[in-house]
Amino acid sequence: MRRRTQSRRLALQWLYKADLTADASTTDLADFVSMRGDPVEVKGLAADLVKGVLLHREALDREIEKVTENWTLSRMATIDRNVLRLAAYELIFTETPSPVVLNEAVELAKTFSTEHSGAFVNGILDRIRPERERLRGVLGA
């Protein structure tokens, strides 16, 4: 498995844990990633992804809810919600190519959530993707 994929998985696991426990403080992030046997590069990128999502979480949530129809984040499965946050962060705030972000997010959703989650995540991200440049300007990316 590629290191960036491993990093996304690790970041998603921490975001999921933080969402379930309602504790998004990063004080335990270093402990969480250090307990794993992943390479240092994987841990570092995962930590960067988590910190980015947390820093921009309110803005990400607003943008996700703008493109969802009949869905609020609180109604979404916890995994799906955090896959969307992670992917939306990468789309808006990083230079990772859109097709890579969408593919990785769909794979995360299929792996860790339901059989329908891949299509659900893809549909929402496909609505955010065309807005990438506008959102970068609006959100200061």
CSV table of N, CA and C in Angstrom, one decimal:
chain,number,residue,atom,x,y,z
A,1,MET,N,0.8,-1.2,0.0
A,1,MET,CA,0.0,0.0,0.0
A,1,MET,C,0.9,1.2,0.0
A,2,ARG,N,0.5,2.2,-0.8
A,2,ARG,CA,1.3,3.5,-0.9
A,2,ARG,C,1.3,4.2,0.4
A,3,ARG,N,2.3,5.0,0.6
A,3,ARG,CA,2.4,5.7,1.9
A,3,ARG,C,1.3,6.8,2.0
A,4,ARG,N,1.0,7.5,1.0
A,4,ARG,CA,-0.1,8.5,1.1
A,4,ARG,C,-1.4,7.9,1.4
A,5,THR,N,-1.6,6.7,0.9
A,5,THR,CA,-2.9,6.0,1.2
A,5,THR,C,-2.9,5.6,2.6
A,6,GLN,N,-1.7,5.1,3.1
A,6,GLN,CA,-1.6,4.7,4.5
A,6,GLN,C,-1.8,5.9,5.4
A,7,SER,N,-1.3,7.1,5.0
A,7,SER,CA,-1.5,8.3,5.8
A,7,SER,C,-3.0,8.7,5.9
A,8,ARG,N,-3.7,8.6,4.8
A,8,ARG,CA,-5.1,8.9,4.7
A,8,ARG,C,-5.9,8.0,5.7
A,9,ARG,N,-5.5,6.7,5.6
A,9,ARG,CA,-6.2,5.7,6.5
A,9,ARG,C,-6.0,6.1,8.0
A,10,LEU,N,-4.7,6.4,8.3
A,10,LEU,CA,-4.4,6.7,9.7
A,10,LEU,C,-5.1,8.0,10.1
A,11,ALA,N,-5.1,9.0,9.2
A,11,ALA,CA,-5.8,10.2,9.5
A,11,ALA,C,-7.3,10.0,9.7
A,12,LEU,N,-7.9,9.2,8.9
A,12,LEU,CA,-9.3,8.9,9.0
A,12,LEU,C,-9.6,8.2,10.3
A,13,GLN,N,-8.8,7.2,10.7
A,13,GLN,CA,-9.0,6.5,12.0
A,13,GLN,C,-9.0,7.5,13.1
A,14,TRP,N,-8.1,8.4,13.1
A,14,TRP,CA,-8.0,9.4,14.2
A,14,TRP,C,-9.2,10.3,14.2
A,15,LEU,N,-9.6,10.8,13.0
A,15,LEU,CA,-10.8,11.7,12.9
A,15,LEU,C,-12.0,11.0,13.3
A,16,TYR,N,-12.1,9.7,13.0
A,16,TYR,CA,-13.3,8.9,13.4
A,16,TYR,C,-13.3,8.8,14.9
A,17,LYS,N,-12.2,8.5,15.5
A,17,LYS,CA,-12.1,8.4,17.0
A,17,LYS,C,-12.5,9.7,17.7
A,18,ALA,N,-11.9,10.8,17.1
A,18,ALA,CA,-12.2,12.1,17.7
A,18,ALA,C,-13.7,12.5,17.6
A,19,ASP,N,-14.3,12.1,16.5
A,19,ASP,CA,-15.7,12.4,16.2
A,19,ASP,C,-16.6,11.6,17.2
A,20,LEU,N,-16.3,10.3,17.4
A,20,LEU,CA,-17.1,9.5,18.3
A,20,LEU,C,-16.9,9.9,19.7
A,21,THR,N,-15.8,10.3,20.1
A,21,THR,CA,-15.5,10.7,21.5
A,21,THR,C,-15.8,12.2,21.8
A,22,ALA,N,-16.1,12.9,20.7
A,22,ALA,CA,-16.3,14.4,20.8
A,22,ALA,C,-15.1,15.1,21.4
A,23,ASP,N,-13.9,14.5,21.1
A,23,ASP,CA,-12.6,15.1,21.6
A,23,ASP,C,-11.7,15.3,20.4
A,24,ALA,N,-11.7,16.5,19.9
A,24,ALA,CA,-10.9,16.8,18.7
A,24,ALA,C,-9.6,17.5,19.1
A,25,SER,N,-9.2,17.5,20.3
A,25,SER,CA,-8.0,18.1,20.7
A,25,SER,C,-6.8,17.2,20.2
A,26,THR,N,-5.8,17.8,19.7
A,26,THR,CA,-4.7,17.1,19.1
A,26,THR,C,-3.7,16.6,20.1
A,27,THR,N,-4.0,16.7,21.4
A,27,THR,CA,-3.0,16.3,22.4
A,27,THR,C,-2.6,14.9,22.3
A,28,ASP,N,-3.6,14.1,21.9
A,28,ASP,CA,-3.3,12.6,21.8
A,28,ASP,C,-2.9,12.2,20.4
A,29,LEU,N,-2.9,13.1,19.5
A,29,LEU,CA,-2.6,12.7,18.1
A,29,LEU,C,-1.2,12.1,18.0
A,30,ALA,N,-0.2,12.7,18.6
A,30,ALA,CA,1.2,12.2,18.6
A,30,ALA,C,1.2,10.8,19.2
A,31,ASP,N,0.5,10.6,20.3
A,31,ASP,CA,0.5,9.3,20.9
A,31,ASP,C,-0.2,8.3,20.0
A,32,PHE,N,-1.3,8.7,19.4
A,32,PHE,CA,-2.1,7.8,18.5
A,32,PHE,C,-1.2,7.3,17.3
A,33,VAL,N,-0.5,8.3,16.7
A,33,VAL,CA,0.3,7.9,15.5
A,33,VAL,C,1.6,7.1,16.0
A,34,SER,N,2.1,7.4,17.1
A,34,SER,CA,3.4,6.8,17.6
A,34,SER,C,3.2,5.3,17.9
A,35,MET,N,1.9,5.0,18.3
A,35,MET,CA,1.7,3.6,18.7
A,35,MET,C,1.6,2.7,17.5
A,36,ARG,N,1.6,3.2,16.3
A,36,ARG,CA,1.5,2.4,15.1
A,36,ARG,C,2.9,2.1,14.6
A,37,GLY,N,3.0,1.1,13.9
A,37,GLY,CA,4.3,0.7,13.3
A,37,GLY,C,4.5,1.3,11.9
A,38,ASP,N,3.8,2.3,11.6
A,38,ASP,CA,3.9,2.9,10.3
A,38,ASP,C,5.2,3.7,10.1
A,39,PRO,N,5.7,3.9,8.9
A,39,PRO,CA,6.9,4.7,8.7
A,39,PRO,C,6.7,6.2,9.2
A,40,VAL,N,7.8,6.8,9.5
A,40,VAL,CA,7.7,8.2,10.0
A,40,VAL,C,7.0,9.1,9.0
A,41,GLU,N,7.3,8.9,7.7
A,41,GLU,CA,6.7,9.7,6.7
A,41,GLU,C,5.2,9.6,6.7
A,42,VAL,N,4.7,8.4,6.9
A,42,VAL,CA,3.2,8.1,7.0
A,42,VAL,C,2.6,8.9,8.2
A,43,LYS,N,3.3,8.7,9.3
A,43,LYS,CA,2.8,9.4,10.5
A,43,LYS,C,2.8,10.9,10.4
A,44,GLY,N,3.8,11.4,9.8
A,44,GLY,CA,3.9,12.9,9.6
A,44,GLY,C,2.8,13.4,8.7
A,45,LEU,N,2.6,12.7,7.6
A,45,LEU,CA,1.5,13.2,6.7
A,45,LEU,C,0.1,13.0,7.3
A,46,ALA,N,-0.1,11.9,8.0
A,46,ALA,CA,-1.4,11.7,8.7
A,46,ALA,C,-1.6,12.9,9.7
A,47,ALA,N,-0.6,13.2,10.5
A,47,ALA,CA,-0.8,14.3,11.4
A,47,ALA,C,-1.0,15.6,10.7
A,48,ASP,N,-0.4,15.9,9.6
A,48,ASP,CA,-0.6,17.1,8.9
A,48,ASP,C,-2.1,17.1,8.3
A,49,LEU,N,-2.6,16.0,7.8
A,49,LEU,CA,-3.9,15.9,7.3
A,49,LEU,C,-4.9,16.2,8.5
A,50,VAL,N,-4.7,15.6,9.6
A,50,VAL,CA,-5.6,15.7,10.7
A,50,VAL,C,-5.6,17.2,11.2
A,51,LYS,N,-4.5,17.8,11.3
A,51,LYS,CA,-4.4,19.2,11.8
A,51,LYS,C,-5.1,20.1,10.8
A,52,GLY,N,-4.9,19.8,9.5
A,52,GLY,CA,-5.6,20.7,8.5
A,52,GLY,C,-7.1,20.5,8.6
A,53,VAL,N,-7.6,19.3,8.7
A,53,VAL,CA,-9.0,19.1,8.8
A,53,VAL,C,-9.6,19.9,10.1
A,54,LEU,N,-8.9,19.7,11.2
A,54,LEU,CA,-9.3,20.4,12.4
A,54,LEU,C,-9.3,21.9,12.3
A,55,LEU,N,-8.3,22.4,11.7
A,55,LEU,CA,-8.1,23.8,11.5
A,55,LEU,C,-9.3,24.4,10.7
A,56,HIS,N,-9.7,23.7,9.7
A,56,HIS,CA,-10.7,24.2,8.7
A,56,HIS,C,-12.0,23.5,8.8
A,57,ARG,N,-12.2,22.8,9.9
A,57,ARG,CA,-13.4,21.9,10.0
A,57,ARG,C,-14.7,22.7,9.8
A,58,GLU,N,-14.9,23.8,10.5
A,58,GLU,CA,-16.2,24.5,10.3
A,58,GLU,C,-16.4,24.9,8.9
A,59,ALA,N,-15.4,25.4,8.2
A,59,ALA,CA,-15.6,25.8,6.8
A,59,ALA,C,-15.8,24.6,5.9
A,60,LEU,N,-15.1,23.5,6.2
A,60,LEU,CA,-15.3,22.3,5.4
A,60,LEU,C,-16.8,21.8,5.6
A,61,ASP,N,-17.2,21.8,6.8
A,61,ASP,CA,-18.6,21.3,7.1
A,61,ASP,C,-19.6,22.1,6.4
A,62,ARG,N,-19.4,23.4,6.4
A,62,ARG,CA,-20.3,24.3,5.7
A,62,ARG,C,-20.4,24.0,4.2
A,63,GLU,N,-19.2,23.8,3.6
A,63,GLU,CA,-19.2,23.5,2.1
A,63,GLU,C,-19.7,22.2,1.8
A,64,ILE,N,-19.5,21.2,2.7
A,64,ILE,CA,-20.1,19.9,2.5
A,64,ILE,C,-21.6,20.0,2.5
A,65,GLU,N,-22.1,20.6,3.5
A,65,GLU,CA,-23.6,20.7,3.7
A,65,GLU,C,-24.2,21.5,2.6
A,66,LYS,N,-23.5,22.5,2.0
A,66,LYS,CA,-24.0,23.3,0.8
A,66,LYS,C,-24.4,22.4,-0.4
A,67,VAL,N,-23.6,21.3,-0.6
A,67,VAL,CA,-23.8,20.5,-1.8
A,67,VAL,C,-24.6,19.2,-1.5
A,68,THR,N,-24.9,19.0,-0.3
A,68,THR,CA,-25.7,17.8,0.0
A,68,THR,C,-27.2,18.1,-0.1
A,69,GLU,N,-27.9,17.2,-0.6
A,69,GLU,CA,-29.4,17.4,-0.7
A,69,GLU,C,-30.1,16.5,0.4
A,70,ASN,N,-30.8,17.1,1.2
A,70,ASN,CA,-31.6,16.4,2.2
A,70,ASN,C,-30.7,15.6,3.2
A,71,TRP,N,-29.5,16.1,3.4
A,71,TRP,CA,-28.5,15.5,4.3
A,71,TRP,C,-27.9,16.6,5.2
A,72,THR,N,-27.8,16.3,6.4
A,72,THR,CA,-26.9,17.2,7.3
A,72,THR,C,-25.8,16.3,7.7
A,73,LEU,N,-24.7,16.9,8.2
A,73,LEU,CA,-23.6,16.1,8.6
A,73,LEU,C,-23.9,15.2,9.8
A,74,SER,N,-24.8,15.7,10.7
A,74,SER,CA,-25.2,14.9,11.8
A,74,SER,C,-25.9,13.6,11.4
A,75,ARG,N,-26.6,13.6,10.3
A,75,ARG,CA,-27.3,12.4,9.8
A,75,ARG,C,-26.4,11.4,9.1
A,76,MET,N,-25.2,11.8,8.7
A,76,MET,CA,-24.3,10.9,8.0
A,76,MET,C,-23.7,10.0,8.9
A,77,ALA,N,-23.3,8.8,8.4
A,77,ALA,CA,-22.5,7.9,9.1
A,77,ALA,C,-21.2,8.5,9.5
A,78,THR,N,-20.7,8.3,10.7
A,78,THR,CA,-19.5,8.9,11.2
A,78,THR,C,-18.3,8.7,10.2
A,79,ILE,N,-18.1,7.6,9.7
A,79,ILE,CA,-17.0,7.3,8.8
A,79,ILE,C,-17.2,8.2,7.5
A,80,ASP,N,-18.4,8.2,7.0
A,80,ASP,CA,-18.7,8.9,5.7
A,80,ASP,C,-18.4,10.4,6.0
A,81,ARG,N,-18.9,10.9,7.1
A,81,ARG,CA,-18.7,12.3,7.4
A,81,ARG,C,-17.2,12.7,7.5
A,82,ASN,N,-16.4,11.8,8.0
A,82,ASN,CA,-15.0,12.1,8.2
A,82,ASN,C,-14.2,11.8,6.9
A,83,VAL,N,-14.6,10.9,6.1
A,83,VAL,CA,-14.0,10.7,4.7
A,83,VAL,C,-14.3,12.0,3.9
A,84,LEU,N,-15.5,12.6,4.0
A,84,LEU,CA,-15.8,13.8,3.3
A,84,LEU,C,-15.0,15.0,3.8
A,85,ARG,N,-14.8,15.1,5.1
A,85,ARG,CA,-14.0,16.2,5.6
A,85,ARG,C,-12.6,16.1,5.2
A,86,LEU,N,-12.0,14.9,5.2
A,86,LEU,CA,-10.6,14.7,4.8
A,86,LEU,C,-10.4,15.0,3.4
A,87,ALA,N,-11.3,14.4,2.5
A,87,ALA,CA,-11.2,14.7,1.1
A,87,ALA,C,-11.5,16.1,0.7
A,88,ALA,N,-12.4,16.7,1.4
A,88,ALA,CA,-12.7,18.2,1.1
A,88,ALA,C,-11.5,19.0,1.5
A,89,TYR,N,-10.9,18.7,2.6
A,89,TYR,CA,-9.6,19.4,3.0
A,89,TYR,C,-8.6,19.2,1.9
A,90,GLU,N,-8.3,18.0,1.4
A,90,GLU,CA,-7.3,17.8,0.4
A,90,GLU,C,-7.7,18.5,-0.9
A,91,LEU,N,-8.9,18.5,-1.3
A,91,LEU,CA,-9.4,19.2,-2.5
A,91,LEU,C,-9.1,20.7,-2.5
A,92,ILE,N,-9.4,21.3,-1.3
A,92,ILE,CA,-9.4,22.7,-1.2
A,92,ILE,C,-8.0,23.2,-0.8
A,93,PHE,N,-7.4,22.5,0.1
A,93,PHE,CA,-6.2,23.1,0.7
A,93,PHE,C,-4.9,22.5,0.3
A,94,THR,N,-4.9,21.5,-0.6
A,94,THR,CA,-3.6,20.9,-1.0
A,94,THR,C,-3.6,20.9,-2.5
A,95,GLU,N,-2.5,20.5,-3.0
A,95,GLU,CA,-2.3,20.4,-4.5
A,95,GLU,C,-2.5,19.0,-5.0
A,96,THR,N,-3.0,18.1,-4.2
A,96,THR,CA,-3.3,16.8,-4.7
A,96,THR,C,-4.3,16.8,-5.8
A,97,PRO,N,-4.0,16.2,-6.9
A,97,PRO,CA,-5.0,16.2,-8.0
A,97,PRO,C,-6.4,15.7,-7.6
A,98,SER,N,-7.4,16.3,-8.1
A,98,SER,CA,-8.8,16.0,-7.8
A,98,SER,C,-9.1,14.5,-8.0
A,99,PRO,N,-8.7,13.9,-9.2
A,99,PRO,CA,-9.0,12.5,-9.4
A,99,PRO,C,-8.4,11.6,-8.3
A,100,VAL,N,-7.2,11.9,-7.8
A,100,VAL,CA,-6.6,11.1,-6.8
A,100,VAL,C,-7.4,11.2,-5.5
A,101,VAL,N,-7.8,12.5,-5.1
A,101,VAL,CA,-8.5,12.7,-3.9
A,101,VAL,C,-9.8,11.9,-4.0
A,102,LEU,N,-10.6,12.0,-5.1
A,102,LEU,CA,-11.9,11.4,-5.2
A,102,LEU,C,-11.7,9.8,-5.1
A,103,ASN,N,-10.7,9.3,-5.9
A,103,ASN,CA,-10.5,7.9,-5.9
A,103,ASN,C,-10.2,7.4,-4.5
A,104,GLU,N,-9.3,8.1,-3.8
A,104,GLU,CA,-8.8,7.6,-2.4
A,104,GLU,C,-10.0,7.7,-1.5
A,105,ALA,N,-10.8,8.8,-1.6
A,105,ALA,CA,-12.0,8.9,-0.7
A,105,ALA,C,-13.0,7.8,-0.9
A,106,VAL,N,-13.3,7.5,-2.1
A,106,VAL,CA,-14.2,6.4,-2.5
A,106,VAL,C,-13.7,5.1,-1.9
A,107,GLU,N,-12.4,4.8,-2.1
A,107,GLU,CA,-11.8,3.6,-1.6
A,107,GLU,C,-11.9,3.5,0.0
A,108,LEU,N,-11.6,4.6,0.6
A,108,LEU,CA,-11.8,4.7,2.1
A,108,LEU,C,-13.2,4.4,2.5
A,109,ALA,N,-14.1,5.0,1.9
A,109,ALA,CA,-15.6,4.8,2.2
A,109,ALA,C,-16.0,3.3,2.0
A,110,LYS,N,-15.5,2.8,0.9
A,110,LYS,CA,-15.9,1.4,0.6
A,110,LYS,C,-15.2,0.4,1.6
A,111,THR,N,-14.0,0.7,2.0
A,111,THR,CA,-13.3,-0.2,2.9
A,111,THR,C,-13.8,-0.1,4.3
A,112,PHE,N,-14.1,1.1,4.8
A,112,PHE,CA,-14.5,1.3,6.2
A,112,PHE,C,-15.9,1.5,6.5
A,113,SER,N,-16.8,1.7,5.5
A,113,SER,CA,-18.2,2.0,5.7
A,113,SER,C,-19.1,1.0,5.0
A,114,THR,N,-20.2,1.4,4.5
A,114,THR,CA,-21.2,0.5,3.9
A,114,THR,C,-20.9,0.3,2.4
A,115,GLU,N,-21.6,-0.6,1.8
A,115,GLU,CA,-21.4,-0.9,0.4
A,115,GLU,C,-21.9,0.3,-0.5
A,116,HIS,N,-22.8,1.2,0.1
A,116,HIS,CA,-23.3,2.3,-0.7
A,116,HIS,C,-22.5,3.6,-0.4
A,117,SER,N,-21.6,3.5,0.5
A,117,SER,CA,-20.8,4.7,0.9
A,117,SER,C,-19.9,5.3,-0.1
A,118,GLY,N,-19.3,4.4,-0.9
A,118,GLY,CA,-18.5,4.9,-2.0
A,118,GLY,C,-19.2,5.8,-3.0
A,119,ALA,N,-20.4,5.4,-3.4
A,119,ALA,CA,-21.2,6.2,-4.3
A,119,ALA,C,-21.7,7.5,-3.6
A,120,PHE,N,-22.0,7.4,-2.4
A,120,PHE,CA,-22.5,8.6,-1.6
A,120,PHE,C,-21.4,9.6,-1.5
A,121,VAL,N,-20.2,9.2,-1.1
A,121,VAL,CA,-19.0,10.1,-1.0
A,121,VAL,C,-18.6,10.6,-2.4
A,122,ASN,N,-18.6,9.8,-3.4
A,122,ASN,CA,-18.3,10.3,-4.7
A,122,ASN,C,-19.2,11.4,-5.2
A,123,GLY,N,-20.5,11.1,-5.0
A,123,GLY,CA,-21.5,12.1,-5.4
A,123,GLY,C,-21.3,13.5,-4.8
A,124,ILE,N,-21.0,13.5,-3.5
A,124,ILE,CA,-20.9,14.8,-2.8
A,124,ILE,C,-19.6,15.4,-3.2
A,125,LEU,N,-18.5,14.7,-3.3
A,125,LEU,CA,-17.2,15.3,-3.7
A,125,LEU,C,-17.2,15.7,-5.1
A,126,ASP,N,-18.0,15.1,-5.9
A,126,ASP,CA,-18.1,15.5,-7.3
A,126,ASP,C,-18.7,16.8,-7.5
A,127,ARG,N,-19.5,17.2,-6.4
A,127,ARG,CA,-20.1,18.6,-6.4
A,127,ARG,C,-19.2,19.6,-5.9
A,128,ILE,N,-18.3,19.2,-5.0
A,128,ILE,CA,-17.3,20.1,-4.4
A,128,ILE,C,-16.2,20.4,-5.4
A,129,ARG,N,-15.8,19.3,-6.1
A,129,ARG,CA,-14.6,19.4,-7.0
A,129,ARG,C,-14.6,20.6,-8.0
A,130,PRO,N,-15.7,20.9,-8.7
A,130,PRO,CA,-15.7,22.0,-9.6
A,130,PRO,C,-15.6,23.4,-8.9
A,131,GLU,N,-15.8,23.4,-7.6
A,131,GLU,CA,-15.7,24.6,-6.8
A,131,GLU,C,-14.4,24.8,-6.2
A,132,ARG,N,-13.4,23.9,-6.5
A,132,ARG,CA,-12.1,23.9,-5.9
A,132,ARG,C,-11.4,25.3,-5.9
A,133,GLU,N,-11.3,25.9,-7.1
A,133,GLU,CA,-10.6,27.2,-7.2
A,133,GLU,C,-11.4,28.3,-6.4
A,134,ARG,N,-12.7,28.3,-6.6
A,134,ARG,CA,-13.5,29.4,-5.9
A,134,ARG,C,-13.3,29.2,-4.4
A,135,LEU,N,-13.4,28.0,-3.9
A,135,LEU,CA,-13.3,27.7,-2.4
A,135,LEU,C,-11.9,28.1,-1.9
A,136,ARG,N,-10.9,27.9,-2.7
A,136,ARG,CA,-9.5,28.2,-2.3
A,136,ARG,C,-9.4,29.7,-2.1
A,137,GLY,N,-10.1,30.5,-3.0
A,137,GLY,CA,-10.1,32.0,-2.8
A,137,GLY,C,-10.9,32.4,-1.6
A,138,VAL,N,-12.0,31.8,-1.4
A,138,VAL,CA,-13.0,32.2,-0.3
A,138,VAL,C,-12.4,31.7,1.0
A,139,LEU,N,-11.8,30.5,1.1
A,139,LEU,CA,-11.4,30.0,2.4
A,139,LEU,C,-9.9,30.3,2.7
A,140,GLY,N,-9.3,31.0,1.7
A,140,GLY,CA,-7.9,31.4,2.0
A,140,GLY,C,-6.9,30.3,1.8
A,141,ALA,N,-7.2,29.3,1.0
A,141,ALA,CA,-6.2,28.2,0.8
A,141,ALA,C,-5.1,28.6,-0.1
